[in-house]
Short mmCIF file of C-alpha atoms in Angstrom, two decimals:
data_model
loop_
_atom_site.label_atom_id
_atom_site.label_comp_id
_atom_site.label_asym_id
_atom_site.label_seq_id
_atom_site.Cartn_x
_atom_site.Cartn_y
_atom_site.Cartn_z
CA MET A 646 0.14 0.04 0.04
CA PHE A 647 0.94 3.53 -0.96
CA PRO A 648 1.58 6.12 2.40
CA PRO A 649 -1.41 8.43 2.22
CA GLU A 650 0.56 11.34 1.60
CA GLN A 651 1.95 9.79 -1.69
CA LEU A 652 -1.46 8.41 -2.56
CA ILE A 653 -2.79 12.37 -2.14
CA LYS A 654 0.24 13.95 -4.22
CA GLU A 655 -0.12 11.18 -7.31
CA ALA A 656 -4.36 11.87 -7.16
CA ILE A 657 -3.43 15.62 -7.26
CA ALA A 658 -1.31 15.31 -10.49
CA ALA A 659 -3.49 12.89 -12.00
CA THR A 660 -6.43 15.21 -11.58
CA GLU A 661 -4.21 18.12 -12.98
CA GLN A 662 -3.01 16.16 -15.91
CA ASP A 663 -6.34 14.95 -16.74
CA GLY A 664 -8.89 15.47 -14.47
CA ILE A 665 -12.48 16.70 -15.04
CA VAL A 666 -14.16 18.68 -12.31
CA PHE A 667 -17.98 18.37 -12.75
CA ILE A 668 -19.99 21.15 -10.63
CA ASP A 669 -23.76 20.45 -11.26
CA GLU A 670 -26.57 22.40 -9.75
CA ILE A 671 -24.77 25.03 -8.19
CA ASP A 672 -27.55 27.51 -8.64
CA LYS A 673 -29.61 25.22 -6.12
CA ILE A 674 -27.52 26.13 -3.36
CA VAL A 675 -28.57 29.86 -3.49
CA SER A 676 -32.09 29.28 -4.70
CA GLY A 677 -32.91 26.25 -2.43
CA GLY A 678 -35.25 23.99 -3.34
CA ARG A 679 -38.40 22.52 -0.87
CA GLY A 680 -38.17 18.93 -1.44
CA PRO A 681 -36.04 16.35 0.27
CA GLY A 682 -32.15 16.76 0.18
CA SER A 683 -32.46 20.43 -0.78
CA TRP A 684 -30.50 23.20 0.89
CA ARG A 685 -30.72 26.99 1.18
CA SER A 686 -28.04 28.81 2.11
CA GLY A 687 -28.79 31.40 5.08
CA ASP A 688 -25.85 33.83 4.16
CA PRO A 689 -27.23 36.50 1.75
CA SER A 690 -23.98 37.03 0.17
CA SER A 691 -24.03 33.31 -1.19
CA GLU A 692 -25.86 34.96 -4.32
CA GLY A 693 -22.72 36.90 -5.01
CA VAL A 694 -20.55 34.34 -4.90
CA GLN A 695 -22.83 32.16 -7.44
CA ARG A 696 -22.57 35.41 -9.46
CA ASP A 697 -18.82 35.52 -9.40
CA LEU A 698 -18.30 31.88 -9.34
CA LEU A 699 -20.38 31.17 -12.62
CA PRO A 700 -18.41 33.42 -15.03
CA ILE A 701 -15.16 31.79 -13.64
CA ILE A 702 -16.19 28.51 -14.55
CA GLU A 703 -17.66 29.43 -18.07
CA VAL A 704 -14.47 30.83 -19.09
CA GLU A 705 -12.29 27.97 -17.75
CA TRP A 706 -14.94 25.77 -19.73
CA GLU A 707 -14.22 27.39 -22.91
CA GLY A 708 -10.33 25.95 -22.82
CA ALA A 709 -11.36 22.22 -21.96
CA GLY A 710 -10.28 19.49 -23.53
CA GLN A 711 -6.99 21.78 -25.44
CA ARG A 712 -3.67 20.11 -24.95
CA SER A 713 -0.27 22.03 -25.30
#
């Protein structure tokens, strides 16, 4: 078995090279559903976080799949 520190380093390296980060339903964090498993932030600044985070994600997405 690998030491945990080595495993973490290798996982990070693999993610940086070929990883895909999947963020789904980020808008639900702010809007909050009413059904089971739903969550609503009590922090009013969370709407600002969503507004600021989504453009960053969109910019990163445009470069996805490009190799140098």
